Short mmCIF file of C-alpha atoms in Angstrom, two decimals:
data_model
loop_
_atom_site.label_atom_id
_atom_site.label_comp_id
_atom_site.label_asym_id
_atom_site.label_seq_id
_atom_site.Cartn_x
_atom_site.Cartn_y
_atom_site.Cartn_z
CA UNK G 1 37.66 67.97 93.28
CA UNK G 2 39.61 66.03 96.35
CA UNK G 3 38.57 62.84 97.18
CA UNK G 4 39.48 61.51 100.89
CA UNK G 5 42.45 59.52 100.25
CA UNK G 6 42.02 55.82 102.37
CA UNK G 7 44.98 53.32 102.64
CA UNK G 8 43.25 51.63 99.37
CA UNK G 9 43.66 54.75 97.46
CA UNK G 10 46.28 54.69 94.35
CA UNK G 11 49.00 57.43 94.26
CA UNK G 12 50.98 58.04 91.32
CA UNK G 13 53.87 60.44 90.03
CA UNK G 14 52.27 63.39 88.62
CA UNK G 15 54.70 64.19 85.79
CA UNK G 16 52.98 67.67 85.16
CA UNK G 17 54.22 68.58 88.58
CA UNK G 18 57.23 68.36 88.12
CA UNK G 19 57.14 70.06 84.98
CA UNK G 20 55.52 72.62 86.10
CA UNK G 21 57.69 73.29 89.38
CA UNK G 22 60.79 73.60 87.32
CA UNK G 23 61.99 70.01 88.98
CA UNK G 24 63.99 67.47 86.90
CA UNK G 25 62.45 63.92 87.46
CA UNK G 26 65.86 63.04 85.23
CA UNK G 27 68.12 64.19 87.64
CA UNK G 28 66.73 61.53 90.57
CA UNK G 29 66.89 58.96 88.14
CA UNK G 30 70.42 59.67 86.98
CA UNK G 31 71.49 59.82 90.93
CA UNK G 32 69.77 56.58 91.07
CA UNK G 33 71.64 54.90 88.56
CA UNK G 34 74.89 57.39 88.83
CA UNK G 35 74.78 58.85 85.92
CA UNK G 36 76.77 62.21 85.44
CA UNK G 37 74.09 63.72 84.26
CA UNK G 38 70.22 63.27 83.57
CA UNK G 39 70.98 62.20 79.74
CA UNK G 40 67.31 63.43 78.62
CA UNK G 41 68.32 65.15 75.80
CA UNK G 42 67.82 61.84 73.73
CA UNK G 43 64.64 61.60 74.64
CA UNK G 44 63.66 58.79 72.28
CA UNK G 45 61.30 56.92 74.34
CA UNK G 46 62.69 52.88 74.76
CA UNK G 47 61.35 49.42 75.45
CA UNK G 48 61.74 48.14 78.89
CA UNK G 49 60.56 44.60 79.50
CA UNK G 50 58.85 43.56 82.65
CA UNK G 51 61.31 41.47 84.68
CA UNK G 52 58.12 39.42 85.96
CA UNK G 53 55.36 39.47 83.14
CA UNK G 54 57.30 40.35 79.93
CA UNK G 55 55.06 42.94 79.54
CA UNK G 56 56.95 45.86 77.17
CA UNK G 57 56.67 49.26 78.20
CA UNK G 58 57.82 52.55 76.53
CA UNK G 59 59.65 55.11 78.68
CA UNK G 60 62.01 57.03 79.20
CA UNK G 61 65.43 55.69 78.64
CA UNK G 62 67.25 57.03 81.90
CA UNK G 63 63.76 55.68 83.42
CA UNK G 64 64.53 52.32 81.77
CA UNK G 65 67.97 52.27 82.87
CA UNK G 66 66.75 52.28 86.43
CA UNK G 67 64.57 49.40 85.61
CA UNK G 68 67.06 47.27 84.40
CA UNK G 69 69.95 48.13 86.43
CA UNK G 70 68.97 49.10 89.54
CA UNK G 71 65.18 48.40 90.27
CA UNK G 72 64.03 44.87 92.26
CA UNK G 73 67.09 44.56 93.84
CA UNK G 74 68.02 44.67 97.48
CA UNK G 75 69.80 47.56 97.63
CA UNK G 76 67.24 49.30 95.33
CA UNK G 77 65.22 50.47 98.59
CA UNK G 78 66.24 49.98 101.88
CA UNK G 79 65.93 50.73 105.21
CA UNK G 80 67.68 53.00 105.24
CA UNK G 81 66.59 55.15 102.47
CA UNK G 82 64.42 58.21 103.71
CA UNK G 83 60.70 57.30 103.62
CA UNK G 84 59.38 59.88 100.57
CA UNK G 85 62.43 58.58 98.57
CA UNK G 86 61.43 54.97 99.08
CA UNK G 87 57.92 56.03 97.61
CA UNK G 88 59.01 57.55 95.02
CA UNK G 89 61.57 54.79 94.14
CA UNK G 90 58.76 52.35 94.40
CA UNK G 91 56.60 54.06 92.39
CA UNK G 92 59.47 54.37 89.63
CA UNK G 93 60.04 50.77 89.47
CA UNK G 94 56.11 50.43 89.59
CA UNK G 95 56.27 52.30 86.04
CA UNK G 96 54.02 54.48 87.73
CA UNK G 97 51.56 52.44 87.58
CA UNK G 98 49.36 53.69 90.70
CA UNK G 99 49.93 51.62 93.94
CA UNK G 100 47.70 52.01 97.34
CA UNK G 101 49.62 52.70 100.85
CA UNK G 102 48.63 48.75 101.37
CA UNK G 103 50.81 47.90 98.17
CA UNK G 104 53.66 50.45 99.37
CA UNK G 105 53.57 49.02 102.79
CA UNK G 106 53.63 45.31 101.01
CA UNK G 107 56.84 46.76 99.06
CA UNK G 108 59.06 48.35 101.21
CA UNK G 109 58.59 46.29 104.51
CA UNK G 110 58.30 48.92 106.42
CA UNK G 111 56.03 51.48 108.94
CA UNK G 112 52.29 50.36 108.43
CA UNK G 113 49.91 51.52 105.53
CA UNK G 114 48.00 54.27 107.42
CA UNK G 115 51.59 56.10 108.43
CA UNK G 116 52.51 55.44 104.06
CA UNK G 117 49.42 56.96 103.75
CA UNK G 118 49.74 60.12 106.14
CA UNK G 119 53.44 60.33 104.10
CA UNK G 120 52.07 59.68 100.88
CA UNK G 121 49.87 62.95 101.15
CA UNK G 122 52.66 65.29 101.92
CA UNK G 123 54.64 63.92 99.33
CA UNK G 124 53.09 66.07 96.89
CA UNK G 125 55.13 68.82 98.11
CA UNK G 126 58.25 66.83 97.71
CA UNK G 127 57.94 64.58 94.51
CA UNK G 128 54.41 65.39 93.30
CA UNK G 129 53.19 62.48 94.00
CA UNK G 130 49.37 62.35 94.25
CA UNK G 131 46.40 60.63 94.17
CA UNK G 132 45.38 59.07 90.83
CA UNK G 133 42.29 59.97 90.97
CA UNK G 134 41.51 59.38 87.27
CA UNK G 135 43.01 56.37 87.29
CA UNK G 136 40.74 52.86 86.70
CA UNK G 137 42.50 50.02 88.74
CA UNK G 138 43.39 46.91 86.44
CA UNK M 1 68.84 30.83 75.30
CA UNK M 2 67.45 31.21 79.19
CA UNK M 3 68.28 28.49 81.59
CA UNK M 4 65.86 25.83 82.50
CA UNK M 5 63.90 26.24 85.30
CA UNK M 6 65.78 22.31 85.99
CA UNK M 7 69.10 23.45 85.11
CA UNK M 8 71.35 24.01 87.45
CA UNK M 9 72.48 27.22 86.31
CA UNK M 10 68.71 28.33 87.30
CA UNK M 11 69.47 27.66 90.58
CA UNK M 12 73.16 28.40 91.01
CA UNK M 13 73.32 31.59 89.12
CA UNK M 14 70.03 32.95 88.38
CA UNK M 15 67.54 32.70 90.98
CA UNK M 16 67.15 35.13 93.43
CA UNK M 17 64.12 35.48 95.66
CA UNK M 18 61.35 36.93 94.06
CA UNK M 19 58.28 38.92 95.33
CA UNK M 20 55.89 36.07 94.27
CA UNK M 21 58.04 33.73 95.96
CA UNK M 22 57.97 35.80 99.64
CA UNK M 23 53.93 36.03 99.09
CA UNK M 24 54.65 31.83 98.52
CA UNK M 25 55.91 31.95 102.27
CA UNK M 26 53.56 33.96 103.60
CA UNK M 27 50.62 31.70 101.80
CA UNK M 28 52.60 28.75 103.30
CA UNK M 29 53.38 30.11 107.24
CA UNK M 30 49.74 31.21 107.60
CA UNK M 31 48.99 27.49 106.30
CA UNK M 32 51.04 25.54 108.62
CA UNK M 33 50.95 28.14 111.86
CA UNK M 34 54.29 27.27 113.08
CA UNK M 35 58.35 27.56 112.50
CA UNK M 36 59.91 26.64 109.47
CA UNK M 37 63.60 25.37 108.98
CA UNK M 38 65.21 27.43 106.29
CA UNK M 39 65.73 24.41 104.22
CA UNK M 40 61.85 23.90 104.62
CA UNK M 41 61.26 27.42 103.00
CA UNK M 42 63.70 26.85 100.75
CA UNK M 43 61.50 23.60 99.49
CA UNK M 44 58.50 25.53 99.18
CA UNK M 45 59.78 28.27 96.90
CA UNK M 46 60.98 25.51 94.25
CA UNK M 47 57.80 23.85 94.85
CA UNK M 48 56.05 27.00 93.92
CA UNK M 49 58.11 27.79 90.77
CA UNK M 50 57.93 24.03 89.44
CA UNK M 51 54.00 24.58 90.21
CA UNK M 52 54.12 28.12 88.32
CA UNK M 53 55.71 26.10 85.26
CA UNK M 54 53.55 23.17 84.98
CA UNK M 55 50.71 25.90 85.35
CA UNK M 56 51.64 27.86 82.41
CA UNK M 57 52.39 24.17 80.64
CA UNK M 58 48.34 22.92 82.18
CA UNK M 59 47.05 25.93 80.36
CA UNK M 60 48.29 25.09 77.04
CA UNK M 61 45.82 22.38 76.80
CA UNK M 62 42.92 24.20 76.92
CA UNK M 63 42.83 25.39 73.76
CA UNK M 64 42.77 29.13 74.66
CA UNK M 65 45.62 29.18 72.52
CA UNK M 66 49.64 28.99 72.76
CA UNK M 67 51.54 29.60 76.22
CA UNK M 68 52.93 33.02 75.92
CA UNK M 69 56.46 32.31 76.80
CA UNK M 70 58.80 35.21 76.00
CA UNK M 71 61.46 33.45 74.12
CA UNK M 72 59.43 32.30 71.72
CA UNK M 73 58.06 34.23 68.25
CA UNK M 74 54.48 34.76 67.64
CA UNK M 75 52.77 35.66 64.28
CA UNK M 76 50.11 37.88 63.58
CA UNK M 77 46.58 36.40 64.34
CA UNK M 78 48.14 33.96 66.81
CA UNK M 79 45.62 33.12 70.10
CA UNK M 80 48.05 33.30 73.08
CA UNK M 81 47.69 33.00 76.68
CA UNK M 82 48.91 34.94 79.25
CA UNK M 83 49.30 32.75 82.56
CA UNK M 84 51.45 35.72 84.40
CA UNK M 85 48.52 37.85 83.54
CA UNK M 86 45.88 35.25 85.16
CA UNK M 87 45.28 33.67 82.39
CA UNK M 88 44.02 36.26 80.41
CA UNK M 89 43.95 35.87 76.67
CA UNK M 90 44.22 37.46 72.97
CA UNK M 91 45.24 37.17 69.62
CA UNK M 92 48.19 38.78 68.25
CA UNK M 93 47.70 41.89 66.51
CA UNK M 94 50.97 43.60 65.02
CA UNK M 95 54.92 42.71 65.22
CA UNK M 96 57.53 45.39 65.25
CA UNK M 97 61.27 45.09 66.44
CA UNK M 98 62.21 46.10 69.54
CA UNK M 99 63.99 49.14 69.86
CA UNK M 100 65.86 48.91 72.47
CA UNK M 101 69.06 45.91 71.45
CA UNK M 102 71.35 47.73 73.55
CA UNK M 103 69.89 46.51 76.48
CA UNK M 104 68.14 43.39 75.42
CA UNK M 105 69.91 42.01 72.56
CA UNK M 106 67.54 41.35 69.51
CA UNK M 107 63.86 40.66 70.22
CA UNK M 108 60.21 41.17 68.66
CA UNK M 109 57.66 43.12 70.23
CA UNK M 110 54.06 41.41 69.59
CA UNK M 111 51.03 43.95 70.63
CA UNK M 112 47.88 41.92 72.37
CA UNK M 113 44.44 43.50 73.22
CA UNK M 114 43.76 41.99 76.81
CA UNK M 115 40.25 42.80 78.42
CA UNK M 116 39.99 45.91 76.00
CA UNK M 117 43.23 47.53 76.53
CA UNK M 118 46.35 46.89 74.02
CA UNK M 119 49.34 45.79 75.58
CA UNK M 120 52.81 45.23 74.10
CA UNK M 121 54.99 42.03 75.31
CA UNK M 122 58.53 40.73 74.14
CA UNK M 123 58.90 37.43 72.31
CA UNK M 124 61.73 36.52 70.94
CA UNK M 125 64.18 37.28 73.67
CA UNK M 126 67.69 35.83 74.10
CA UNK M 127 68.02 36.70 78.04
CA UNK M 128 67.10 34.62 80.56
CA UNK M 129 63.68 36.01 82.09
CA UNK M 130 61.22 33.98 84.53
CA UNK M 131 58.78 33.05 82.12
CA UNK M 132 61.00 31.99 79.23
CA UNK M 133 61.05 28.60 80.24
CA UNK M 134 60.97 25.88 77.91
CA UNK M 135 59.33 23.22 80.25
CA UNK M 136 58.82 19.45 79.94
CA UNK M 137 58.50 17.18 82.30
CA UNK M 138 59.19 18.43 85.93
CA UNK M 139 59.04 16.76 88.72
CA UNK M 140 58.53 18.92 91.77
CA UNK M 141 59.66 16.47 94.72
CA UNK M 142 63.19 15.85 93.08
CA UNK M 143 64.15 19.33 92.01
CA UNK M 144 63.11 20.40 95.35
CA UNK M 145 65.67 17.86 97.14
CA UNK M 146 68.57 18.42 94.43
CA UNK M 147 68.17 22.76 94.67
CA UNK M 148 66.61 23.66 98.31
CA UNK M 149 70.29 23.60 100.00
CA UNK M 150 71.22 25.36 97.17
CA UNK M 151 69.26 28.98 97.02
CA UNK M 152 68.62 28.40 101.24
CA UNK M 153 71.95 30.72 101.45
CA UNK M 154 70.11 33.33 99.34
CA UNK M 155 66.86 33.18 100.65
CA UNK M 156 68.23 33.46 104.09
CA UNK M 157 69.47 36.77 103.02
CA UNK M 158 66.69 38.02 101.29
CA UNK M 159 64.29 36.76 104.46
CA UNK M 160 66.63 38.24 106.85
CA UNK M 161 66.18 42.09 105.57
CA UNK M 162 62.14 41.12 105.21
CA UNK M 163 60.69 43.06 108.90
CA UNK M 164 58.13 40.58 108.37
CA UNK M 165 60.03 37.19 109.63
CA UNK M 166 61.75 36.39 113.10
CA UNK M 167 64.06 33.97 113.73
CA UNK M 168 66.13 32.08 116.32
CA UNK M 169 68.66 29.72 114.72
CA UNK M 170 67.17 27.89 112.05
CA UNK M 171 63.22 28.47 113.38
CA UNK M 172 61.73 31.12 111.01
CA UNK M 173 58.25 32.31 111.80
CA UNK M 174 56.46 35.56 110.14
CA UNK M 175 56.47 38.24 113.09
CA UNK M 176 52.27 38.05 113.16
CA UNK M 177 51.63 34.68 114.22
CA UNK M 178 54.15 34.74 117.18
CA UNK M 179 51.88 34.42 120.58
CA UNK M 180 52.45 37.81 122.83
CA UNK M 181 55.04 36.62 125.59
CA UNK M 182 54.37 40.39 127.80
CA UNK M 183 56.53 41.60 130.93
CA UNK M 184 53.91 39.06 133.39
CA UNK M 185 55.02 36.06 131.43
CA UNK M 186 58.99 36.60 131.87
CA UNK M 187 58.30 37.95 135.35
CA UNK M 188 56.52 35.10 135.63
CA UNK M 189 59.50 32.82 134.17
CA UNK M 190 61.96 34.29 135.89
CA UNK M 191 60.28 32.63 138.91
CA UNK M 192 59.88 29.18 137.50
CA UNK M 193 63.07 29.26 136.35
CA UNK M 194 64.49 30.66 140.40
CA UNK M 195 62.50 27.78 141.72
CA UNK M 196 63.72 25.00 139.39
CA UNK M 197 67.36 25.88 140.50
CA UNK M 198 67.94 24.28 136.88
CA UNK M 199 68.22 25.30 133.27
CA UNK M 200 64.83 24.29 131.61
CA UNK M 201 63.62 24.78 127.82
CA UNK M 202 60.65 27.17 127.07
CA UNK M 203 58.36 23.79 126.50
CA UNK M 204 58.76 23.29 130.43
CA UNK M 205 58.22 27.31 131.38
CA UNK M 206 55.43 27.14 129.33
CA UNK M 207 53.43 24.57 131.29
CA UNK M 208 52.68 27.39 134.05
CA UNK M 209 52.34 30.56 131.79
CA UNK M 210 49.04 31.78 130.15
CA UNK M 211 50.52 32.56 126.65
CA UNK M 212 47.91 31.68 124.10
CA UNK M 213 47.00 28.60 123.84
CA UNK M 214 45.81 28.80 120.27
CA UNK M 215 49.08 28.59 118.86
CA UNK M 216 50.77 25.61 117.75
CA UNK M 217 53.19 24.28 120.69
CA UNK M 218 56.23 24.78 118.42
CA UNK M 219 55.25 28.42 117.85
CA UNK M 220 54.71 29.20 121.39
CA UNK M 221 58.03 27.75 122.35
CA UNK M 222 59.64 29.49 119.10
CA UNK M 223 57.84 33.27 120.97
CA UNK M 224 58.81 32.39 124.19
CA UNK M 225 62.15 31.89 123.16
CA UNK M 226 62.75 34.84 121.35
CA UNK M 227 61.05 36.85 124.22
CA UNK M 228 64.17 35.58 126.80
CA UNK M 229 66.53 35.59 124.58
CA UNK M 230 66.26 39.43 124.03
CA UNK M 231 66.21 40.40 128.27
CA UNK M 232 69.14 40.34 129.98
CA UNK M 233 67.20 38.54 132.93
CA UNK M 234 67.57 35.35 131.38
CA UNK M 235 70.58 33.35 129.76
CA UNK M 236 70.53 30.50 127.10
CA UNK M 237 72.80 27.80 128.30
CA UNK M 238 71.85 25.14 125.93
CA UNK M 239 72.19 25.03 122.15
CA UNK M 240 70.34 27.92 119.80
CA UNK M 241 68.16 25.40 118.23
CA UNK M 242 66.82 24.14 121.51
CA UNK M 243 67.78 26.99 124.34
CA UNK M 244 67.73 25.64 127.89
CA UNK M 245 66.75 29.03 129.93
CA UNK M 246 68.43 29.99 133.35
CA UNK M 247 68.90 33.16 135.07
CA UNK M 248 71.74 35.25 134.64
CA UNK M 249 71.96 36.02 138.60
CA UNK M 250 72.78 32.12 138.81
CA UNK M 251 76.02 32.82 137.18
#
């Protein structure tokens, strides 16, 4: 069942979707980081640790290397980056945790929440990202 | 061992601006309603990061149970408290190694039950990281004087790509609590300014146009200057820090 998505609604990364339309999640991480390739045949899940809260988190370790090498930095999203990107980029270094269009608009400085919100609900058809509608806020 | 948050290699080589510190500026422009030197800013975000210490250090006391502070190691059945988290607070409930050295060096990873969920957080850790402070005594007012000049380079750069601040020379404002200065109020200056047959600042032009009152007088001078100084109308013949407006017809 839909729900009407507001600008206080969370969105997340729905990894099924990807999975399911034959996409590789790996391969936009290992762009983001430069990799040669998406490295996700050692799949051993690793420890990142929050830059912020210390809070350890198991994930993927091409995902992790984007965390630690790339992620809260300048460069990491900028103005320049295409809008859907930027979501998806924030919602990477978010751990997919679920963030609102207010918390988007808070992170990448740009547009206004309601146009992140009339982005975030085509992006389904571009990263599968979508509305966690499952998902308790903490 | 992680720098002290009095150290000067804190300052020099590992601060950069963080997200809590922009929210710090926001907190603070919204207090104060008016421009800010970059210095100023500068002030506030050591302020806030002495305050954040001393916070975690207040909380201590309470008896809640230890500071969680990620450097150190924490035994099973420990009470710790969580002062990134809010203060939330739990005992420890299992230690494993962390798995992941290549990245982090050698650490522990202690698992926490926080308002019914388990969490996992590092302790142990040999990096520096923003909570693994060992504080003692800090004294806000001094490390603000010795370090402000210090990150203000860094700040300025990290403020600069924020679309949230404006600035004219070394008066920063956040873009929403600029006054509106609209096409009537240059049109408007443009004729004060024809009339005058002399350069004048924007605290002079202001006396005769309706630009919200409301503001702060610094603020309105700060919008009225950055509305001239972006049509071609009008010329800045004085210094950036205090513009002296003429027309650009007057050659």
């Amino acid at each position: 069942m839909h729900t009407i998505a507001t600008i206080h609604t969370p969105f997340h990364i729905d990894l099924q979707w990807w999975a399911s339309h034959g996409r590789n999640l790996g391969r936009f991480l290992a762009e983001i980081v430069g990799a040669e390739d998406d490295s996700r045949a050692t799949n051993t899940a690793v420890d990142f640790i929050h830059p912020r809260t210390a809070e350890v988190r198991q994930i993927d370790p091409l995902w992790a290397r984007v965390l630690t090498e790339r992620a809260y930095q300048p460069d990491y999203i900028t103005p320049s980056t295409p809008l859907t990107n930027a979501l998806l980029r924030a919602l990477v270094e978010n751990v997919n945790e679920p963030m609102t269009a207010v918390e988007m608009h808070r992170r990448l400085n740009r547009s206004n929440p309601e146009t992140l919100l009339r982005v975030l609900k085509t992006a389904r058809i571009e990263y599968g990202i979508v509305p966690a509608e499952n998902v308790a806020r903490q | 061992m992680p720098n002290r948050i009095d150290s000067a290699e804190y300052w020099i080589e590992d601060f950069e601006p963080s997200g809590d510190d922009l929210e710090a500026l926001y907190a603070h422009m919204l207090d104060v309603l008016q421009p800010a030197t970059m210095v100023a800013l500068a002030a506030t975000v050591v302020r806030r990061r002495v305050a954040a210490a001393l916070a975690a250090q207040a909380v201590n006391t309470k008896g809640d149970g230890a500071v969680y502070v990620p450097v150190n190691r924490f035994e099973v059945g420990q009470k710790l408290v969580f002062p990134a988290l809010g203060g939330l607070n739990g005992k420890v409930e299992a230690v494993r190694p962390g798995n992941n050295p290549g990245q982090y060096g050698g650490y522990d990873v202690i698992a926490v039950t926080l308002d019914g969920r388990r969490r996992e957080f590092a302790a142990g850790i040999g990096f520096p990281h923003e909570l693994a402070q060992a504080i003692g005594d800090l004294d806000a007012d001094a490390l603000s004087d010795k370090w402000s000049r210090v990150i203000e380079p860094r700040l300025r750069e990290r403020m600069s790509a924020d679309g949230e601040w404006s600035n004219l020379g070394d008066r920063w404002i956040l873009k929403s609590l600029l006054p509106e200065v609209n096409t009537g109020h240059r049109n408007l200056a443009e004729a004060i300014l024809m009339l005058a047959g002399e350069p004048l600042p924007a605290k002079k032009i202001l006396k005769d146009l309706d630009v919200d009152k409301s503001a702060a007088e610094a603020t309105r001078e700060l919008g009225l200057d950055l509305a001239l100084s972006t049509d071609k109308r009008f010329r800045n013949v004085g210094a950036i820090e205090a513009p002296l407006w003429t027309l650009a017809t007057l050659g």
